[in-house]
Short mmCIF file of C-alpha atoms in Angstrom, two decimals:
data_model
loop_
_atom_site.label_atom_id
_atom_site.label_comp_id
_atom_site.label_asym_id
_atom_site.label_seq_id
_atom_site.Cartn_x
_atom_site.Cartn_y
_atom_site.Cartn_z
CA MET A 1 0.00 0.11 0.07
CA ALA A 2 1.54 3.16 -1.22
CA ASP A 3 2.27 6.07 1.23
CA ILE A 4 0.11 9.17 1.20
CA VAL A 5 1.28 12.80 1.90
CA GLU A 6 -0.87 14.45 4.46
CA THR A 7 -0.74 18.37 4.98
CA LYS A 8 0.27 19.33 8.48
CA LEU A 9 -0.51 23.00 9.23
CA GLU A 10 1.14 24.79 12.03
CA THR A 11 -1.10 26.60 14.50
CA SER A 12 0.05 29.90 13.41
CA GLU A 13 -0.54 29.17 9.86
CA ALA A 14 -4.10 27.86 10.12
CA ILE A 15 -6.31 29.13 7.28
CA PRO A 16 -8.51 31.78 8.32
CA GLU A 17 -12.26 31.55 7.83
CA HIS A 18 -12.38 34.33 5.26
CA THR A 19 -9.95 32.63 2.97
CA TYR A 20 -12.80 31.52 0.37
CA PRO A 21 -15.01 34.31 -1.06
CA LYS A 22 -18.85 33.69 -1.22
CA LEU A 23 -19.70 31.28 -3.77
CA SER A 24 -21.24 32.72 -6.79
CA ILE A 25 -24.39 31.11 -8.52
CA LEU A 26 -22.11 30.38 -11.60
CA GLN A 27 -19.74 28.52 -9.26
CA CYS A 28 -22.80 26.63 -7.48
CA LEU A 29 -24.14 25.64 -10.97
CA GLY A 30 -20.78 24.44 -12.03
CA LEU A 31 -20.19 22.58 -8.96
CA GLY A 32 -23.79 21.11 -8.80
CA SER A 33 -23.48 19.85 -12.46
CA GLY A 34 -21.40 16.97 -11.14
CA GLY A 35 -24.45 15.65 -9.45
CA ILE A 36 -25.56 14.31 -12.77
CA PRO A 37 -22.86 11.86 -13.18
CA ASP A 38 -22.69 11.28 -9.56
CA ILE A 39 -26.13 9.75 -9.74
CA GLY A 40 -26.25 8.74 -13.18
CA MET A 41 -22.91 6.51 -12.93
CA GLN A 42 -24.46 4.91 -9.99
CA TYR A 43 -27.89 4.00 -10.99
CA ALA A 44 -28.48 4.49 -14.88
CA MET A 45 -26.80 1.04 -15.83
CA LYS A 46 -28.44 -0.63 -12.77
CA ASN A 47 -31.87 0.69 -13.50
CA MET A 48 -31.78 -0.61 -17.08
CA ALA A 49 -30.23 -3.98 -16.36
CA ASN A 50 -33.38 -5.64 -15.59
CA PRO A 51 -35.39 -4.39 -18.24
CA ILE A 52 -32.60 -5.17 -20.92
CA PHE A 53 -30.53 -8.03 -19.55
CA ASN A 54 -33.33 -10.02 -17.70
CA VAL A 55 -36.48 -9.34 -19.75
CA ILE A 56 -34.74 -9.29 -23.29
CA TYR A 57 -31.51 -11.55 -22.91
CA GLY A 58 -32.83 -13.69 -20.19
CA VAL A 59 -30.08 -13.17 -17.63
CA ASP A 60 -30.89 -14.61 -14.07
CA PRO A 61 -31.63 -11.91 -11.49
CA VAL A 62 -29.28 -13.41 -9.19
CA LEU A 63 -26.49 -12.81 -11.73
CA ILE A 64 -27.61 -9.28 -12.22
CA GLY A 65 -27.55 -8.59 -8.57
CA ILE A 66 -23.96 -9.88 -8.72
CA ALA A 67 -23.09 -7.57 -11.42
CA PHE A 68 -23.85 -4.45 -9.51
CA SER A 69 -22.81 -5.75 -6.04
CA LEU A 70 -19.46 -6.98 -7.00
CA PRO A 71 -18.13 -3.63 -8.36
CA ARG A 72 -19.36 -1.81 -5.15
CA PHE A 73 -17.20 -4.29 -2.97
CA TRP A 74 -14.15 -3.47 -5.37
CA GLU A 75 -14.81 0.37 -4.99
CA ILE A 76 -14.80 -0.19 -1.26
CA LEU A 77 -11.15 -1.39 -1.67
CA ILE A 78 -9.90 1.36 -4.07
CA ASP A 79 -11.78 4.32 -2.39
CA PRO A 80 -9.35 4.84 0.36
CA TRP A 81 -6.41 4.60 -1.99
CA ILE A 82 -8.06 7.29 -4.43
CA GLY A 83 -8.79 9.65 -1.67
CA ALA A 84 -5.21 9.50 -0.50
CA LEU A 85 -3.97 9.68 -4.04
CA SER A 86 -6.17 12.83 -4.52
CA ASP A 87 -4.91 14.42 -1.19
CA ARG A 88 -1.28 13.99 -2.12
CA THR A 89 -1.56 15.09 -5.82
CA HIS A 90 0.32 18.42 -6.83
CA SER A 91 -0.45 19.20 -10.40
CA LYS A 92 -1.12 22.41 -12.42
CA MET A 93 -4.90 21.25 -12.33
CA GLY A 94 -4.94 20.83 -8.85
CA ARG A 95 -5.55 17.93 -6.39
CA ARG A 96 -9.09 16.91 -7.66
CA HIS A 97 -9.57 17.76 -11.14
CA PRO A 98 -7.19 15.35 -12.99
CA TYR A 99 -9.01 12.39 -11.81
CA MET A 100 -12.53 13.77 -12.19
CA ILE A 101 -11.76 14.18 -15.95
CA TRP A 102 -10.54 10.62 -16.31
CA GLY A 103 -13.41 9.26 -14.33
CA GLY A 104 -15.73 11.09 -16.61
CA ILE A 105 -14.10 9.79 -19.79
CA PHE A 106 -14.07 6.06 -18.98
CA GLY A 107 -17.64 6.47 -17.23
CA PHE A 108 -19.01 7.52 -20.71
CA LEU A 109 -17.14 4.72 -22.59
CA THR A 110 -18.31 1.84 -20.36
CA PHE A 111 -21.84 2.97 -20.13
CA ALA A 112 -22.15 3.51 -23.89
CA MET A 113 -20.61 0.18 -24.64
CA VAL A 114 -22.40 -2.22 -22.34
CA TRP A 115 -25.53 -2.33 -24.29
CA PHE A 116 -23.83 -3.67 -27.38
CA VAL A 117 -24.13 -7.35 -26.45
CA PRO A 118 -22.87 -9.55 -29.16
CA LYS A 119 -25.36 -11.24 -31.23
CA GLY A 120 -25.83 -15.00 -30.30
CA MET A 121 -24.37 -14.60 -26.97
CA SER A 122 -25.92 -17.02 -24.31
CA ALA A 123 -27.88 -15.59 -21.38
CA THR A 124 -25.00 -16.68 -18.95
CA MET A 125 -22.35 -15.12 -21.18
CA ALA A 126 -24.57 -11.92 -21.47
CA GLY A 127 -24.55 -11.80 -17.63
CA TRP A 128 -20.72 -12.00 -17.63
CA TRP A 129 -20.46 -9.32 -20.08
CA LEU A 130 -22.40 -7.22 -17.80
CA ILE A 131 -20.44 -7.99 -14.79
CA ALA A 132 -17.05 -7.08 -16.67
CA PHE A 133 -18.45 -3.69 -17.81
CA ALA A 134 -20.19 -3.05 -14.40
CA LEU A 135 -16.78 -3.50 -12.85
CA ALA A 136 -14.96 -1.04 -15.30
CA HIS A 137 -17.86 1.47 -15.01
CA PHE A 138 -17.94 1.59 -11.18
CA THR A 139 -13.96 1.96 -10.96
CA ALA A 140 -14.42 5.03 -13.32
CA TYR A 141 -17.11 6.26 -11.12
CA SER A 142 -14.76 6.13 -8.12
CA PHE A 143 -12.18 8.09 -9.93
CA PHE A 144 -14.75 10.70 -10.47
CA MET A 145 -16.91 10.53 -7.35
CA VAL A 146 -14.08 10.62 -4.33
CA PRO A 147 -12.19 13.87 -5.64
CA TYR A 148 -15.61 15.55 -6.65
CA SER A 149 -16.95 14.97 -3.25
CA ALA A 150 -13.63 16.32 -1.55
CA LEU A 151 -14.03 19.35 -3.84
CA LEU A 152 -17.35 20.18 -2.56
CA GLY A 153 -16.22 19.52 1.07
CA GLU A 154 -13.37 21.93 0.90
CA VAL A 155 -14.88 24.54 -1.40
CA SER A 156 -15.50 26.90 1.55
CA THR A 157 -14.64 27.17 5.15
CA VAL A 158 -18.05 28.68 5.70
CA PRO A 159 -20.82 25.83 6.71
CA SER A 160 -23.55 27.68 5.01
CA GLU A 161 -21.60 27.84 1.70
CA ARG A 162 -20.82 24.21 2.08
CA MET A 163 -24.58 23.51 2.41
CA LYS A 164 -25.47 25.79 -0.43
CA ALA A 165 -22.92 23.90 -2.84
CA MET A 166 -24.44 20.46 -1.53
CA SER A 167 -27.91 21.77 -2.30
CA PHE A 168 -27.08 22.78 -5.72
CA ARG A 169 -25.60 19.34 -6.23
CA THR A 170 -28.73 17.64 -4.90
CA ALA A 171 -30.83 19.67 -7.46
CA PHE A 172 -28.73 18.39 -10.30
CA VAL A 173 -29.12 14.90 -8.83
CA SER A 174 -32.75 15.42 -9.41
CA VAL A 175 -32.08 16.41 -12.98
CA GLY A 176 -30.01 13.27 -13.53
CA THR A 177 -32.85 11.20 -11.96
CA PHE A 178 -35.35 12.84 -14.32
CA LEU A 179 -33.30 11.77 -17.41
CA MET A 180 -32.94 8.44 -16.15
CA GLY A 181 -36.52 8.01 -15.82
CA TRP A 182 -37.07 8.56 -19.40
CA ILE A 183 -34.36 6.20 -20.74
CA TYR A 184 -36.64 3.15 -20.86
CA TRP A 185 -39.32 4.97 -22.63
CA LEU A 186 -36.75 6.57 -25.16
CA CYS A 187 -35.50 2.93 -26.04
CA GLN A 188 -39.10 1.91 -27.17
CA ARG A 189 -39.62 4.78 -29.83
CA ASP A 190 -40.86 3.23 -33.15
CA CYS A 191 -37.71 4.82 -34.84
CA PHE A 192 -35.70 1.94 -33.14
CA GLU A 193 -35.96 -1.61 -34.41
CA ASN A 194 -36.43 -2.91 -30.88
CA THR A 195 -35.79 -2.00 -27.22
CA ALA A 196 -32.37 -3.54 -27.05
CA GLU A 197 -31.33 -1.68 -30.20
CA GLY A 198 -32.86 1.51 -28.90
CA MET A 199 -30.81 1.23 -25.69
CA LYS A 200 -27.63 1.29 -27.69
CA TYR A 201 -28.25 4.79 -29.15
CA VAL A 202 -29.74 6.09 -25.93
CA GLY A 203 -26.87 4.68 -23.99
CA ILE A 204 -24.40 6.84 -26.26
CA GLY A 205 -26.39 10.07 -25.55
CA PHE A 206 -26.74 9.62 -21.88
CA GLY A 207 -23.05 8.58 -21.64
CA LEU A 208 -22.18 11.95 -23.19
CA LEU A 209 -24.37 13.78 -20.67
CA LEU A 210 -22.29 11.94 -17.89
CA LEU A 211 -19.11 13.18 -19.36
CA LEU A 212 -20.51 16.90 -19.70
CA GLY A 213 -21.33 16.79 -16.05
CA SER A 214 -17.85 15.44 -15.12
CA VAL A 215 -15.94 18.25 -16.57
CA LEU A 216 -18.14 21.35 -16.12
CA PRO A 217 -17.14 21.60 -12.35
CA ILE A 218 -13.53 21.71 -13.50
CA PHE A 219 -13.80 24.82 -15.84
CA VAL A 220 -16.37 26.62 -13.78
CA CYS A 221 -14.72 26.31 -10.31
CA LYS A 222 -11.14 26.25 -9.94
CA GLU A 223 -9.32 24.92 -6.81
CA ASN A 224 -7.94 27.58 -4.45
CA ARG A 225 -4.22 27.56 -4.95
CA LYS A 226 -3.46 29.74 -2.03
CA TYR A 227 -5.01 27.44 0.40
CA HIS A 228 -2.84 24.53 -1.07
CA ALA A 229 0.23 26.74 -0.82
CA VAL A 230 -0.08 27.16 2.75
CA ALA A 231 -1.00 23.43 3.34
CA GLU A 232 1.95 22.01 1.60
CA LYS A 233 4.20 23.24 4.44
CA GLY A 234 5.45 20.83 6.97
CA GLU A 235 4.22 17.76 5.08
CA GLU A 236 4.35 14.20 6.80
CA LYS A 237 3.50 10.63 5.60
CA LEU A 238 0.73 8.54 6.96
CA LYS A 239 -0.60 5.24 6.07
CA GLU A 240 -3.90 5.04 4.32
CA PHE A 241 -5.26 2.55 7.03
CA ALA A 242 -3.92 4.58 9.69
CA VAL A 243 -6.00 7.59 8.34
CA LEU A 244 -9.05 5.31 8.04
CA LYS A 245 -8.55 4.11 11.60
CA GLU A 246 -8.27 7.68 12.78
CA LEU A 247 -11.54 8.72 11.03
CA TRP A 248 -13.49 5.62 12.24
CA ALA A 249 -12.51 6.61 15.64
CA LEU A 250 -14.53 9.75 15.42
CA LYS A 251 -17.92 8.62 16.98
CA SER A 252 -19.92 11.54 15.33
CA PHE A 253 -18.63 10.48 11.91
CA ARG A 254 -19.23 6.73 12.65
CA GLY A 255 -22.99 7.44 13.24
CA ILE A 256 -23.14 9.25 9.97
CA LEU A 257 -21.54 6.32 8.11
CA LEU A 258 -23.87 3.69 9.83
CA ALA A 259 -27.01 5.84 8.88
CA ILE A 260 -25.91 5.88 5.25
CA PHE A 261 -25.32 2.10 5.18
CA CYS A 262 -28.65 1.38 6.81
CA LEU A 263 -30.71 3.65 4.69
CA LEU A 264 -29.13 2.53 1.33
CA THR A 265 -29.14 -1.31 2.06
CA CYS A 266 -32.78 -1.44 2.94
CA SER A 267 -33.84 0.86 -0.08
CA LEU A 268 -31.80 -0.98 -2.56
CA LEU A 269 -32.85 -4.56 -1.16
CA VAL A 270 -36.13 -3.92 -2.72
CA SER A 271 -35.32 -1.26 -5.27
CA ASN A 272 -36.24 -3.81 -8.23
CA LEU A 273 -39.68 -4.78 -6.92
CA GLY A 274 -41.32 -1.63 -8.07
CA PHE A 275 -40.66 -2.39 -11.86
CA TYR A 276 -41.99 -5.94 -11.41
CA ILE A 277 -45.04 -4.39 -9.45
CA SER A 278 -45.83 -2.12 -12.14
CA LEU A 279 -45.29 -4.60 -14.85
CA CYS A 280 -47.08 -7.69 -13.52
CA TYR A 281 -49.72 -6.06 -11.17
CA MET A 282 -50.49 -2.53 -12.09
CA PHE A 283 -50.24 -2.57 -15.93
CA GLY A 284 -50.69 -6.28 -16.88
CA GLY A 285 -47.80 -6.59 -18.77
CA ASP A 286 -47.87 -3.23 -20.81
CA THR A 287 -44.10 -2.47 -20.92
CA LYS A 288 -44.77 1.01 -22.54
CA ALA A 289 -47.09 2.02 -20.02
CA VAL A 290 -44.60 1.07 -17.31
CA ALA A 291 -42.18 3.12 -19.10
CA ILE A 292 -44.34 6.17 -19.17
CA LEU A 293 -45.13 5.89 -15.50
CA GLY A 294 -41.46 5.69 -14.66
CA GLY A 295 -40.79 8.74 -16.78
CA ILE A 296 -43.55 10.85 -15.36
CA SER A 297 -42.66 9.69 -11.92
CA ALA A 298 -39.01 10.70 -12.39
CA THR A 299 -39.99 14.05 -13.86
CA ILE A 300 -42.22 15.16 -11.10
CA ASN A 301 -40.05 13.91 -8.40
CA SER A 302 -37.01 15.32 -9.73
CA THR A 303 -38.56 18.61 -10.29
CA ALA A 304 -39.87 18.38 -6.75
CA VAL A 305 -36.61 17.83 -5.32
CA ILE A 306 -35.24 21.25 -7.17
CA PHE A 307 -37.88 22.93 -4.97
CA PHE A 308 -37.15 20.85 -1.80
CA CYS A 309 -33.47 21.91 -1.73
CA PRO A 310 -34.13 25.51 -0.75
CA VAL A 311 -36.78 24.40 1.55
CA VAL A 312 -34.33 22.18 3.34
CA ASN A 313 -31.83 25.00 3.46
CA TYR A 314 -34.31 27.43 5.04
CA CYS A 315 -35.52 24.76 7.67
CA ALA A 316 -32.08 23.84 8.52
CA LYS A 317 -31.30 27.43 9.25
CA LYS A 318 -34.42 28.09 11.16
CA LEU A 319 -35.10 24.88 12.93
CA GLY A 320 -31.69 23.38 13.04
CA GLU A 321 -30.19 20.36 11.22
CA LYS A 322 -31.72 17.60 13.58
CA PRO A 323 -35.13 18.82 13.62
CA THR A 324 -35.17 19.41 9.80
CA LEU A 325 -33.83 15.86 9.19
CA TYR A 326 -36.27 14.14 11.56
CA LEU A 327 -39.31 16.06 10.14
CA PHE A 328 -38.41 15.27 6.46
CA MET A 329 -37.62 11.58 7.19
CA VAL A 330 -40.97 11.12 9.04
CA ILE A 331 -42.74 12.40 5.88
CA ALA A 332 -40.73 9.95 3.84
CA MET A 333 -41.92 7.07 5.83
CA ILE A 334 -45.47 8.12 5.63
CA GLY A 335 -45.02 8.00 1.82
CA TYR A 336 -43.55 4.55 1.99
CA ILE A 337 -46.27 3.31 4.06
CA LEU A 338 -49.05 4.69 1.87
CA THR A 339 -47.30 3.13 -1.25
CA PHE A 340 -48.92 -0.28 -0.30
CA TRP A 341 -52.30 1.19 -0.96
CA ALA A 342 -51.41 3.86 -3.65
CA ALA A 343 -49.97 1.49 -6.32
CA THR A 344 -52.94 -0.49 -7.60
CA PRO A 345 -54.30 -1.28 -11.04
CA GLU A 346 -57.28 1.06 -10.49
CA HIS A 347 -55.15 4.19 -9.71
CA PRO A 348 -51.61 3.42 -10.79
CA TYR A 349 -50.45 7.16 -10.92
CA TRP A 350 -51.42 7.53 -7.37
CA ALA A 351 -47.84 5.89 -6.58
CA ILE A 352 -46.13 9.15 -7.86
CA TYR A 353 -47.62 11.06 -5.07
CA THR A 354 -46.09 8.78 -2.44
CA GLY A 355 -42.89 8.97 -4.12
CA ILE A 356 -43.04 12.77 -3.68
CA LEU A 357 -43.26 12.40 0.03
CA GLY A 358 -40.38 9.70 0.04
CA ASN A 359 -38.27 12.32 -1.63
CA PHE A 360 -38.73 14.77 1.14
CA GLY A 361 -36.76 12.65 3.50
CA MET A 362 -34.21 11.64 1.02
CA THR A 363 -33.59 15.33 -0.17
CA ALA A 364 -32.96 16.33 3.30
CA PHE A 365 -30.59 13.49 4.06
CA TRP A 366 -28.30 14.08 0.93
CA VAL A 367 -28.09 17.63 1.48
CA ILE A 368 -27.26 17.69 5.18
CA MET A 369 -25.05 14.70 5.52
CA PRO A 370 -22.34 15.75 3.17
CA ALA A 371 -22.46 19.25 4.42
CA LEU A 372 -22.16 17.83 8.02
CA THR A 373 -19.18 15.65 6.73
CA GLY A 374 -17.48 18.65 5.44
CA GLU A 375 -17.77 20.24 8.73
CA LEU A 376 -16.38 17.38 10.66
CA GLY A 377 -13.52 17.65 8.10
CA ARG A 378 -12.93 21.26 8.86
CA GLU A 379 -13.07 20.39 12.64
CA HIS A 380 -10.50 17.75 12.33
CA GLU A 381 -8.33 19.97 10.38
CA LYS A 382 -8.51 22.58 13.08
CA GLU A 383 -7.53 20.05 15.81
CA THR A 384 -4.94 17.81 14.26
CA GLY A 385 -3.51 20.05 11.17
CA HIS A 386 -4.24 17.41 8.81
CA SER A 387 -6.17 18.57 5.60
CA ILE A 388 -7.65 15.01 4.61
CA TYR A 389 -10.86 16.10 2.95
CA GLY A 390 -10.34 13.44 0.36
CA SER A 391 -10.13 10.74 2.86
CA PHE A 392 -13.16 11.93 4.64
CA TYR A 393 -15.17 11.67 1.66
CA ALA A 394 -13.55 8.32 0.58
CA MET A 395 -15.05 6.90 3.79
CA TYR A 396 -18.37 8.74 3.17
CA GLY A 397 -18.33 7.18 -0.18
CA MET A 398 -17.32 3.80 1.26
CA ALA A 399 -20.42 3.66 3.40
CA ILE A 400 -22.62 4.52 0.51
CA LYS A 401 -20.91 1.64 -1.61
CA ILE A 402 -21.05 -0.89 1.26
CA GLY A 403 -24.71 -0.22 1.68
CA ALA A 404 -25.29 -0.38 -1.84
CA SER A 405 -23.16 -3.74 -2.38
CA VAL A 406 -25.11 -5.46 0.51
CA GLY A 407 -28.42 -4.18 -0.84
CA LEU A 408 -27.86 -5.00 -4.59
CA LEU A 409 -26.13 -8.29 -3.85
CA PHE A 410 -29.49 -9.66 -2.41
CA THR A 411 -32.04 -7.91 -4.86
CA GLY A 412 -32.05 -10.90 -7.16
CA VAL A 413 -32.28 -13.04 -3.97
CA ILE A 414 -35.20 -11.06 -2.72
CA LEU A 415 -36.87 -11.23 -6.05
CA ASN A 416 -36.75 -14.82 -6.25
CA LEU A 417 -37.84 -15.48 -2.66
CA THR A 418 -41.09 -13.54 -3.37
CA GLY A 419 -41.85 -16.47 -5.91
CA TYR A 420 -41.13 -14.71 -9.02
CA HIS A 421 -40.39 -16.77 -12.11
CA ALA A 422 -39.53 -15.00 -15.26
CA SER A 423 -41.04 -17.98 -17.36
CA HIS A 424 -44.28 -17.15 -15.96
CA GLY A 425 -44.35 -13.84 -17.68
CA ILE A 426 -46.95 -11.59 -16.11
CA ALA A 427 -48.90 -14.34 -14.82
CA GLN A 428 -47.38 -14.35 -11.32
CA PRO A 429 -49.24 -15.87 -8.35
CA GLU A 430 -51.37 -13.54 -6.12
CA SER A 431 -49.21 -14.45 -3.24
CA THR A 432 -46.07 -13.45 -5.11
CA ILE A 433 -47.46 -9.96 -6.01
CA PHE A 434 -48.57 -9.53 -2.41
CA LEU A 435 -45.25 -10.31 -0.91
CA MET A 436 -43.76 -7.93 -3.39
CA ARG A 437 -45.98 -5.11 -2.14
CA VAL A 438 -45.47 -5.71 1.60
CA LEU A 439 -41.55 -5.92 1.22
CA ASN A 440 -41.67 -2.69 -1.08
CA THR A 441 -43.37 -0.86 1.93
CA VAL A 442 -41.88 -2.51 5.05
CA VAL A 443 -38.03 -2.67 4.31
CA PRO A 444 -37.47 1.02 3.28
CA THR A 445 -39.59 2.17 6.30
CA VAL A 446 -37.41 0.07 8.83
CA GLY A 447 -34.11 1.31 7.04
CA MET A 448 -35.42 4.97 7.66
CA LEU A 449 -35.94 4.36 11.22
CA ILE A 450 -32.55 2.81 11.98
CA ALA A 451 -31.01 5.64 9.97
CA MET A 452 -32.79 8.19 12.19
CA TYR A 453 -31.72 6.47 15.38
CA CYS A 454 -27.95 6.64 14.12
CA ILE A 455 -28.32 10.40 13.04
CA TYR A 456 -29.81 11.26 16.58
CA VAL A 457 -26.68 9.69 18.23
CA SER A 458 -24.34 11.24 15.75
CA LEU A 459 -25.89 14.80 15.92
CA ASN A 460 -26.16 14.82 19.81
CA ARG A 461 -22.27 14.12 19.66
CA VAL A 462 -21.43 16.88 17.20
CA LYS A 463 -23.69 19.17 19.19
CA LYS A 464 -21.97 18.41 22.44
CA ALA A 465 -18.41 18.67 20.75
CA ASN A 466 -19.21 22.10 19.55
#
């Protein structure tokens, strides 16, 4: 394991709070645009894997689950190394930008190429094809995400400015979610020979958007060279795992990591069930109707998130971070519970409204948690003299990926345990559909409750520390 260079600041040379000017709207827009590849590189390939590789190519759901859990475990191994590598990099482009560019380029290439499955390939080989490209794609994502997250965390020394940057990122995440929601619908246009053929062209177009979102933050928001000029004095070397051990020892940060893990694991365990509930229960096998519902739902929910972000910021300033989180997360749980009764053949579009409620909690979570991580990084820097935002956000990303890995690993298993068989088509047993609906409601609700408890413990410790 390579050594990393950590920046050790003398007390007399500590960076003052006014080092960074107030972020302009253009800078916030540029920084936020990275939210599109952030969400797109994580979920676009995964979202389309079942409609393309399972429904069309006949790949076993368990193999698809492995395809999207194995790369996340791989990311867990390389994220600390990428964070340390970024922290110690001294180049004309800065510490973060070079890796963001390469991550964006390879993210585009792997997303565009995965849909070009060779003709005549067996279902099993198509599954291995997906696994290979997923590994390459998520490696590219790590090289973009870790430096990008660190850039957001160190963009300002003022907590309110960091939260503003996170809010713009979350708003652009909703733009990416909107675009992903219409991918399946676009693939089925009459101008394409079939859905699989359409996905090839749509994949190239969406991949280019991922690339654009990866490079825009670089051109709009440059790294503060004056900051790094001070930080490079008095460097010392530490081991990556020594840094990880040091960060894990921070009880407040550990609570944040556990909350992320629980929330994502439970959410992703049942993430595929919504597609099959819509296909087999709500629309009776009409794939185009399923695609339209997905597109409309993504459009409405992603638009709502854009409006939620300033609301979250306002509430956090007026009520405080903890009450704001609890309020929005309780609303989200109400939405999860109502989904059981809303998603029906008689009123399929009612599910959109429950999705909006769920987005309340997720918006608050993904705005406040990264901002709080940046604040912990700043406090750690003041106390120890170590500027290791890259390592902080590497661990933050690790929590996301461990949760995603565990959740995605068992998505196919959960689907099979409900009694679902692809050979039955839309004629699935009533007990299978009922169990899908129950799990789709209960599992995310439990995950949200556990995350709330972890946040309660974590924020209390932060408050006491402050």
